[in-house]
């Protein structure tokens, strides 16, 4: 009884296990980058509350007004709006950071379960966080990461407790209403099924079809697939997933292109692949069939898209932990002379620490203090804020919105800013485009790219759409800003931080509206 109580007190294992989650929480809670891909989800959550149900059409743009689409992130969007209404952006950021800390807490636990010592598991958790840093923002994918690792843990535990396979279908049913990344969960279950089938086939040949665990995994996969139909769109939700991924890849959206080494996440991916190959070669035992199947299933996905690198990192880190532990044991065996002496000399990771409580208690107190100081509500007293800064692009855009005269504007901006402008000014004003790239036809996307790159015919595009307000980014629209400043049809009315605002002069607005009316009347 006393030994169990001591395990609950601060010790070295506690300190090491908490390090990665604390670093993740502090870093993400203090991040002040623009919240790409968040504001449109918040807008959709508000729209659902106002309309009393899921809204399956566009409400925020003038380029594709009332365009129908599927909103499979609806459950997360409602959660975001509820959090925002009850605690503002600070509460949303806090919950997002807390979930991410849980993600890496589970990852460290999986590494420890795979055989890695607590220090090794913690270090691998931190390296995994660095590798995924670019995709750890406030968006529904955060919940996908957690559901993925929970599913991973359940499948591993089902090796000994087969009844746990009743949970994956429940996880997939929830996941298909939270985020469009749910098919990766089916890939994970499929990899486990493939590994079990191959391993059993090597042992018993054709009798593999009679193996209970193979059958259980097959039933689990089938039920999980069917469970994804439990959403407002049924089976057609897969059409949304396919359309979004293919459209994003075709339009060369950063997250959907192959992970080149010019990107930080691409460098981490290459290093992780090299490290995994090296560990496979150095470890005394060969990679298990399951390890090979997981690599075979997830590596091609990571090679094809930056967005898929995150799943690769999550799946490969526990595998690396197991083989690094094996390498560490082999080295200690050589140094100490025999496996028996190595085992006798190695401390039991589950045993209570021999040292006192003062050091671990002080260490845990420091981690707790840093975590508390990083809370969004305390940034004004956080000394790290002076180094990291507290400014967001949203602050500049908020000032732009406050100074915006009148209503019924048609606003052009970069798509990331369009999400915030729609959140703050819709339905009175509408934007050219936002982050839901799958709903825009190629013609609208081509016009957006032409405007962004300040093509020679940029003015005719703006006239055709009746745009009367430009909110441009000095780091993104440098050429376009220079062109607009030389035009007699536009005048600069504001400049806040990186945001430069132009308004079409009254005579040009009238001419543009008359031309648009003439086109409509001439249309058959």
XYZ file of C-alpha atoms in Angstrom:
524
model
C 0.000 0.000 0.000
C 2.803 2.386 0.905
C 4.612 1.687 -2.359
C 1.458 2.519 -4.341
C 1.064 5.813 -2.504
C 4.689 6.709 -3.243
C 4.027 6.219 -6.954
C 1.428 9.012 -6.720
C 3.974 11.446 -5.287
C 6.246 13.538 -7.514
C 9.199 11.508 -8.787
C 11.609 11.454 -11.705
C 9.158 9.560 -13.898
C 6.521 12.198 -13.231
C 8.924 14.964 -14.161
C 9.925 13.305 -17.408
C 6.374 12.363 -18.379
C 5.072 15.901 -17.807
C 7.843 17.726 -19.658
C 6.571 17.251 -23.224
C 2.885 18.053 -22.484
C 3.897 21.166 -20.538
C 6.142 22.409 -23.364
C 3.303 21.820 -25.852
C 0.767 23.659 -23.688
C 3.031 26.644 -23.028
C 4.151 27.008 -26.653
C 0.664 26.785 -28.157
C -1.039 28.890 -25.464
C 1.469 31.698 -26.054
C 1.431 31.469 -29.844
C 0.283 34.758 -31.348
C 0.305 33.909 -35.041
C -2.814 34.605 -37.066
C -5.441 31.919 -36.445
C -5.586 30.505 -39.945
C -8.578 28.215 -40.537
C -10.294 29.131 -37.261
C -12.514 32.154 -37.862
C -14.584 30.574 -40.588
C -15.313 27.630 -38.271
C -16.397 30.110 -35.620
C -18.630 31.857 -38.175
C -20.216 28.548 -39.121
C -20.865 27.769 -35.459
C -22.625 31.099 -35.012
C -24.672 30.537 -38.166
C -25.869 27.148 -36.913
C -26.938 28.637 -33.594
C -28.766 31.492 -35.324
C -30.481 29.213 -37.874
C -31.210 26.438 -35.405
C -29.481 23.723 -37.432
C -26.666 22.859 -39.815
C -26.319 25.404 -42.630
C -25.255 23.770 -45.893
C -24.714 26.843 -48.010
C -22.309 29.747 -48.272
C -23.246 32.825 -46.256
C -20.074 34.882 -46.397
C -18.877 35.449 -49.982
C -20.151 37.328 -52.999
C -18.312 35.105 -55.485
C -20.283 31.927 -54.687
C -23.294 33.166 -52.675
C -25.563 30.377 -51.395
C -23.266 27.721 -52.889
C -24.128 24.379 -51.296
C -21.465 22.339 -49.515
C -21.031 19.786 -46.740
C -19.985 20.961 -43.308
C -18.649 17.835 -41.615
C -16.810 19.894 -38.955
C -20.145 21.000 -37.536
C -19.721 19.534 -34.053
C -16.368 21.223 -33.474
C -17.741 24.485 -34.850
C -20.579 24.438 -32.326
C -18.041 23.774 -29.558
C -15.848 26.657 -30.717
C -18.786 29.048 -30.745
C -19.954 27.919 -27.284
C -16.450 28.410 -25.887
C -16.121 31.802 -27.568
C -19.471 32.985 -26.246
C -18.613 31.942 -22.683
C -14.943 32.881 -22.500
C -13.874 34.631 -25.670
C -10.806 33.721 -27.697
C -8.788 33.083 -24.539
C -10.996 30.138 -23.584
C -10.810 28.698 -27.108
C -7.006 28.896 -27.098
C -6.851 27.373 -23.612
C -8.981 24.368 -24.589
C -7.019 23.879 -27.809
C -3.704 23.927 -25.921
C -5.083 21.572 -23.284
C -6.175 19.067 -25.940
C -2.769 19.279 -27.639
C -1.058 18.697 -24.288
C -3.240 15.599 -23.889
C -2.226 14.465 -27.379
C 1.459 14.523 -26.523
C 0.809 13.116 -23.074
C -0.768 10.065 -24.717
C 2.101 9.906 -27.224
C 4.695 9.881 -24.418
C 2.713 7.144 -22.679
C 2.658 5.079 -25.890
C 6.428 5.492 -26.221
C 6.873 4.388 -22.619
C 4.546 1.434 -23.195
C 6.595 0.438 -26.246
C 9.561 -0.167 -23.968
C 11.290 3.166 -23.906
C 12.550 4.604 -20.641
C 10.735 7.661 -19.308
C 13.524 10.032 -20.375
C 13.618 8.558 -23.889
C 9.821 8.750 -24.192
C 9.847 12.382 -23.082
C 12.596 13.347 -25.541
C 10.787 11.642 -28.410
C 7.573 13.441 -27.433
C 9.352 16.796 -27.604
C 10.912 15.945 -30.977
C 7.487 14.900 -32.280
C 6.066 18.241 -31.144
C 8.795 20.126 -33.007
C 8.076 18.065 -36.098
C 4.362 18.877 -35.977
C 4.676 22.491 -34.849
C 3.556 23.983 -38.171
C 0.181 22.198 -38.072
C -0.605 22.696 -34.383
C -3.022 25.600 -34.654
C -6.567 26.220 -33.437
C -8.723 24.127 -35.745
C -10.750 20.898 -35.723
C -7.694 18.820 -36.648
C -6.562 19.181 -33.028
C -9.339 16.803 -32.001
C -8.390 14.459 -34.832
C -4.913 14.065 -33.336
C -6.360 13.099 -29.961
C -8.885 10.657 -31.411
C -6.152 9.091 -33.552
C -3.884 8.390 -30.584
C -6.753 7.134 -28.436
C -7.635 4.757 -31.274
C -3.960 3.703 -31.533
C -3.863 2.979 -27.797
C -7.115 0.967 -27.941
C -5.865 -1.175 -30.827
C -2.620 -1.919 -28.989
C -4.456 -2.827 -25.795
C -6.836 -5.067 -27.765
C -3.968 -7.528 -28.297
C -4.662 -8.753 -24.762
C -8.220 -7.543 -24.283
C -10.059 -8.250 -27.503
C -13.316 -6.815 -26.149
C -11.794 -3.326 -26.463
C -12.418 -3.553 -30.217
C -15.991 -2.413 -29.522
C -14.634 1.127 -29.037
C -13.108 1.951 -32.473
C -16.546 2.175 -34.182
C -17.682 4.582 -31.466
C -14.539 6.663 -31.935
C -15.050 6.790 -35.721
C -18.711 7.746 -35.337
C -17.709 10.737 -33.227
C -14.719 11.565 -35.426
C -16.779 11.789 -38.635
C -18.741 14.664 -37.070
C -15.698 16.468 -35.693
C -13.199 16.672 -38.540
C -12.680 15.425 -42.073
C -9.528 13.539 -41.093
C -11.489 10.512 -39.876
C -10.473 8.215 -42.825
C -6.961 8.061 -41.359
C -8.503 6.153 -38.457
C -9.710 3.515 -40.907
C -6.185 3.350 -42.341
C -4.853 2.695 -38.831
C -7.330 -0.123 -38.169
C -6.583 -1.537 -41.613
C -2.842 -1.544 -40.868
C -3.437 -3.511 -37.659
C -5.664 -5.973 -39.544
C -3.082 -6.402 -42.304
C -0.304 -7.025 -39.779
C -2.336 -9.580 -37.841
C -3.380 -11.369 -41.030
C 0.200 -11.575 -42.364
C 1.582 -12.736 -39.038
C -1.095 -15.404 -38.664
C -0.716 -16.532 -42.282
C 2.994 -17.082 -41.757
C 2.151 -19.325 -38.826
C -0.888 -21.297 -40.004
C -1.238 -20.569 -43.722
C -4.768 -20.590 -45.145
C -6.250 -21.147 -41.717
C -5.753 -17.420 -41.176
C -9.447 -16.888 -41.951
C -10.331 -18.864 -38.832
C -8.135 -16.821 -36.487
C -10.272 -15.093 -33.883
C -8.206 -11.923 -33.653
C -8.083 -11.515 -37.435
C -11.860 -11.904 -37.573
C -12.328 -9.467 -34.699
C -10.182 -6.838 -36.412
C -11.994 -7.360 -39.717
C -15.375 -6.920 -38.024
C -14.005 -3.875 -36.189
C -12.870 -2.306 -39.475
C -16.215 -2.997 -41.169
C -18.211 -1.619 -38.220
C -15.948 1.430 -37.998
C -16.476 2.131 -41.695
C -20.239 1.898 -41.270
C -20.030 4.045 -38.141
C -18.638 6.932 -40.199
C -22.047 7.107 -41.916
C -23.543 8.330 -38.623
C -23.391 11.995 -39.633
C -25.759 14.488 -41.277
C -24.567 13.493 -44.771
C -24.369 9.704 -44.535
C -22.087 7.975 -47.029
C -21.686 11.120 -49.152
C -19.334 12.531 -46.522
C -16.590 10.688 -48.395
C -17.341 12.860 -51.404
C -16.469 15.905 -49.290
C -13.187 14.340 -48.137
C -12.196 13.410 -51.687
C -13.202 16.771 -53.162
C -11.385 18.782 -50.511
C -8.136 16.829 -50.706
C -8.029 16.664 -54.503
C -8.931 20.339 -54.952
C -6.342 21.455 -52.402
C -3.652 19.350 -54.065
C -4.497 20.634 -57.541
C -4.352 24.239 -56.365
C -1.030 23.690 -54.610
C -2.218 24.682 -51.153
C 0.839 24.571 -48.880
C -0.452 21.800 -46.614
C -1.385 19.526 -49.505
C 1.853 19.514 -51.482
C 4.654 16.959 -50.917
C 6.892 17.803 -47.926
C 9.911 19.434 -49.556
C 13.065 20.134 -47.594
C 12.505 23.883 -47.992
C 9.852 23.511 -45.266
C 10.735 22.888 -41.627
C 8.217 20.075 -41.403
C 9.751 18.579 -44.545
C 13.201 18.573 -42.958
C 11.810 16.892 -39.852
C 10.082 14.277 -41.991
C 13.293 13.410 -43.834
C 15.241 13.244 -40.565
C 12.581 11.014 -38.976
C 12.729 8.641 -41.924
C 16.530 8.452 -41.789
C 16.438 7.969 -38.021
C 13.868 5.171 -38.286
C 15.926 3.338 -40.915
C 19.057 3.724 -38.768
C 17.280 2.442 -35.656
C 15.900 -0.539 -37.578
C 19.444 -1.366 -38.645
C 21.041 -0.934 -35.220
C 18.436 -2.728 -33.132
C 19.102 -6.365 -32.301
C 15.581 -7.493 -33.091
C 14.016 -7.084 -36.473
C 11.056 -4.771 -36.964
C 7.821 -6.548 -36.197
C 5.316 -7.282 -38.940
C 3.062 -4.656 -37.381
C 5.841 -2.044 -37.491
C 6.423 -2.798 -41.176
C 2.709 -2.641 -42.009
C 2.294 0.693 -40.213
C 5.254 2.150 -42.099
C 3.996 0.767 -45.419
C 0.524 2.264 -44.855
C 1.533 5.703 -43.569
C 4.798 6.491 -45.362
C 3.262 6.900 -48.864
C 0.660 9.282 -47.428
C 3.369 11.413 -45.795
C 5.381 11.461 -49.025
C 2.374 12.869 -50.856
C 1.268 15.684 -48.556
C 2.590 17.948 -45.801
C -0.694 17.513 -43.976
C -0.102 13.754 -43.727
C 3.319 14.147 -42.116
C 1.616 14.670 -38.745
C 0.104 11.168 -38.886
C 3.494 9.753 -39.830
C 5.099 11.433 -36.824
C 2.413 10.103 -34.469
C 2.648 6.553 -35.816
C 6.447 6.328 -36.110
C 7.406 7.818 -32.733
C 6.276 4.822 -30.601
C 7.909 2.459 -33.123
C 11.153 4.377 -32.790
C 10.870 4.304 -28.994
C 10.659 0.497 -28.975
C 13.693 0.064 -31.210
C 15.769 2.740 -29.481
C 15.114 0.952 -26.197
C 16.400 -2.215 -27.843
C 19.507 -0.392 -29.083
C 20.074 1.057 -25.617
C 19.830 -2.417 -24.073
C 22.275 -3.828 -26.630
C 24.804 -1.086 -25.861
C 24.482 -1.633 -22.126
C 24.915 -5.384 -22.676
C 28.191 -4.821 -24.495
C 29.437 -2.348 -21.892
C 28.562 -4.524 -18.889
C 29.550 -7.831 -20.387
C 26.363 -9.899 -20.366
C 22.600 -9.556 -20.638
C 22.148 -10.781 -17.104
C 24.413 -8.172 -15.608
C 22.802 -5.529 -17.778
C 19.422 -6.472 -16.425
C 20.693 -6.489 -12.844
C 22.279 -3.094 -13.278
C 19.300 -1.430 -14.974
C 16.816 0.274 -12.684
C 13.208 -0.796 -12.812
C 11.342 2.128 -14.489
C 8.224 1.323 -12.460
C 10.061 1.272 -9.124
C 9.756 4.251 -6.761
C 12.758 6.581 -6.980
C 15.372 6.075 -4.297
C 15.942 9.778 -3.827
C 13.803 12.111 -1.744
C 10.813 14.144 -2.837
C 12.391 17.592 -2.670
C 13.941 17.637 -6.154
C 10.983 16.182 -8.089
C 8.521 18.335 -6.108
C 10.475 21.491 -6.903
C 10.717 20.485 -10.579
C 6.982 19.777 -10.849
C 6.255 23.080 -9.084
C 8.301 24.932 -11.699
C 6.436 23.183 -14.523
C 3.134 24.082 -12.873
C 4.188 27.698 -12.433
C 5.261 28.048 -16.073
C 2.006 26.445 -17.195
C -0.115 28.810 -15.115
C 1.793 31.876 -16.326
C 1.209 30.823 -19.939
C -2.577 30.885 -19.528
C -4.062 33.364 -22.043
C -5.720 35.353 -19.231
C -2.339 36.020 -17.559
C -0.264 37.115 -20.531
C -0.065 40.665 -19.117
C 1.990 39.390 -16.166
C 3.889 36.684 -18.036
C 7.537 37.768 -18.418
C 7.855 35.584 -21.520
C 5.229 37.720 -23.273
C 7.753 40.544 -23.509
C 9.924 38.279 -25.638
C 7.173 36.488 -27.547
C 4.919 39.522 -27.961
C 1.146 39.766 -27.590
C 0.177 41.242 -30.966
C -2.048 39.359 -33.405
C -2.958 40.242 -36.983
C -6.566 40.091 -35.799
C -5.927 43.259 -33.769
C -5.043 45.137 -36.951
C -8.064 43.730 -38.774
C -10.324 44.646 -35.866
C -9.238 48.272 -36.190
C -9.865 48.079 -39.933
C -13.397 46.822 -39.269
C -14.091 49.578 -36.731
C -13.063 52.251 -39.236
C -14.949 50.704 -42.156
C -17.689 53.130 -43.283
C -21.194 51.889 -44.043
C -22.321 48.406 -45.040
C -22.835 46.295 -48.157
C -19.174 46.257 -49.068
C -17.622 43.656 -51.316
C -14.202 43.052 -49.805
C -11.130 41.542 -51.396
C -8.352 40.257 -49.141
C -6.156 37.207 -48.809
C -8.298 34.165 -48.051
C -6.925 33.799 -44.503
C -7.982 37.353 -43.629
C -11.280 36.847 -45.412
C -12.296 34.424 -42.660
C -11.888 37.034 -39.914
C -13.507 39.795 -41.973
C -16.496 37.525 -42.638
C -16.742 36.686 -38.930
C -16.778 40.369 -37.996
C -18.801 41.932 -40.799
C -21.135 39.319 -42.342
C -23.881 39.374 -43.448
C -23.735 43.166 -43.960
C -20.515 42.779 -45.952
C -19.255 39.871 -48.018
C -15.744 38.728 -48.882
C -14.189 37.493 -52.112
C -12.925 34.193 -50.741
C -12.160 32.338 -47.512
C -10.490 29.083 -46.530
C -13.154 26.687 -47.829
C -11.320 26.209 -51.110
C -13.422 23.217 -52.183
C -16.527 25.365 -52.873
C -14.904 27.759 -55.358
C -14.915 26.913 -59.080
C -11.675 27.095 -61.021
C -12.666 30.434 -62.565
C -13.009 32.142 -59.175
C -9.783 30.583 -57.936
C -7.960 31.747 -61.080
C -9.244 35.298 -60.546
C -8.098 35.195 -56.916
C -4.604 34.105 -57.951
C -4.496 36.765 -60.677
C -5.445 39.496 -58.209
C -3.000 38.273 -55.588
C -0.150 38.329 -58.109
C -1.219 41.750 -59.489
C -1.835 40.499 -63.015
C -2.101 43.155 -65.717
C -5.905 42.840 -65.830
C -6.439 43.127 -62.059
C -8.705 46.172 -62.366
C -11.074 44.458 -64.780
C -11.433 41.532 -62.376
C -12.347 43.851 -59.513
C -14.818 45.680 -61.728
C -16.417 42.439 -62.880
C -17.095 41.364 -59.296
C -18.061 44.853 -58.122
C -15.366 44.924 -55.423
C -15.329 48.244 -53.606
C -13.020 47.546 -50.654
C -9.496 46.134 -50.527
C -7.832 44.952 -47.328
C -4.333 44.053 -48.472
C -1.361 42.531 -46.654
C 1.987 44.320 -47.051
C 3.839 40.996 -46.794
C 1.578 39.224 -49.289
C 0.261 41.860 -51.723
C 3.304 44.060 -52.222
C 2.946 44.248 -56.017
C -0.820 44.708 -55.905
C -0.535 47.508 -53.334
C 1.893 49.353 -55.603
C -0.507 49.008 -58.562
C -3.570 50.121 -56.595
C -1.784 53.208 -55.278
C -1.181 54.312 -58.869
C -4.806 53.867 -59.882
C -7.174 56.831 -59.967
C -10.106 54.546 -59.176
C -8.852 53.734 -55.684
C -7.829 55.764 -52.685
C -6.079 54.600 -49.542
C -8.225 55.143 -46.463
C -6.353 53.305 -43.748
C -3.145 51.473 -42.841
C -2.902 49.445 -39.646
C 0.092 47.220 -39.067
C 0.382 44.972 -42.115
C -3.119 45.870 -43.354
C -3.463 48.542 -46.050
C -7.053 49.509 -46.876
C -8.306 50.977 -50.144
C -11.770 52.198 -51.086
C -13.062 52.565 -54.618
C -13.928 56.184 -55.352
C -17.637 56.959 -55.662
C -17.680 57.539 -59.435
C -15.915 54.244 -60.049
C -18.368 52.420 -57.784
C -21.353 53.796 -59.689
C -19.827 52.856 -63.034
C -19.032 49.348 -61.807
C -22.554 48.802 -60.469
C -24.083 50.111 -63.742
C -21.899 47.742 -65.742
C -22.907 44.827 -63.549
C -26.610 45.693 -63.941
C -26.210 45.894 -67.717
C -24.575 42.473 -67.815
C -27.407 40.957 -65.797
C -30.119 42.522 -67.952
C -28.359 41.372 -71.128
C -28.048 37.828 -69.845
C -30.686 35.446 -71.294
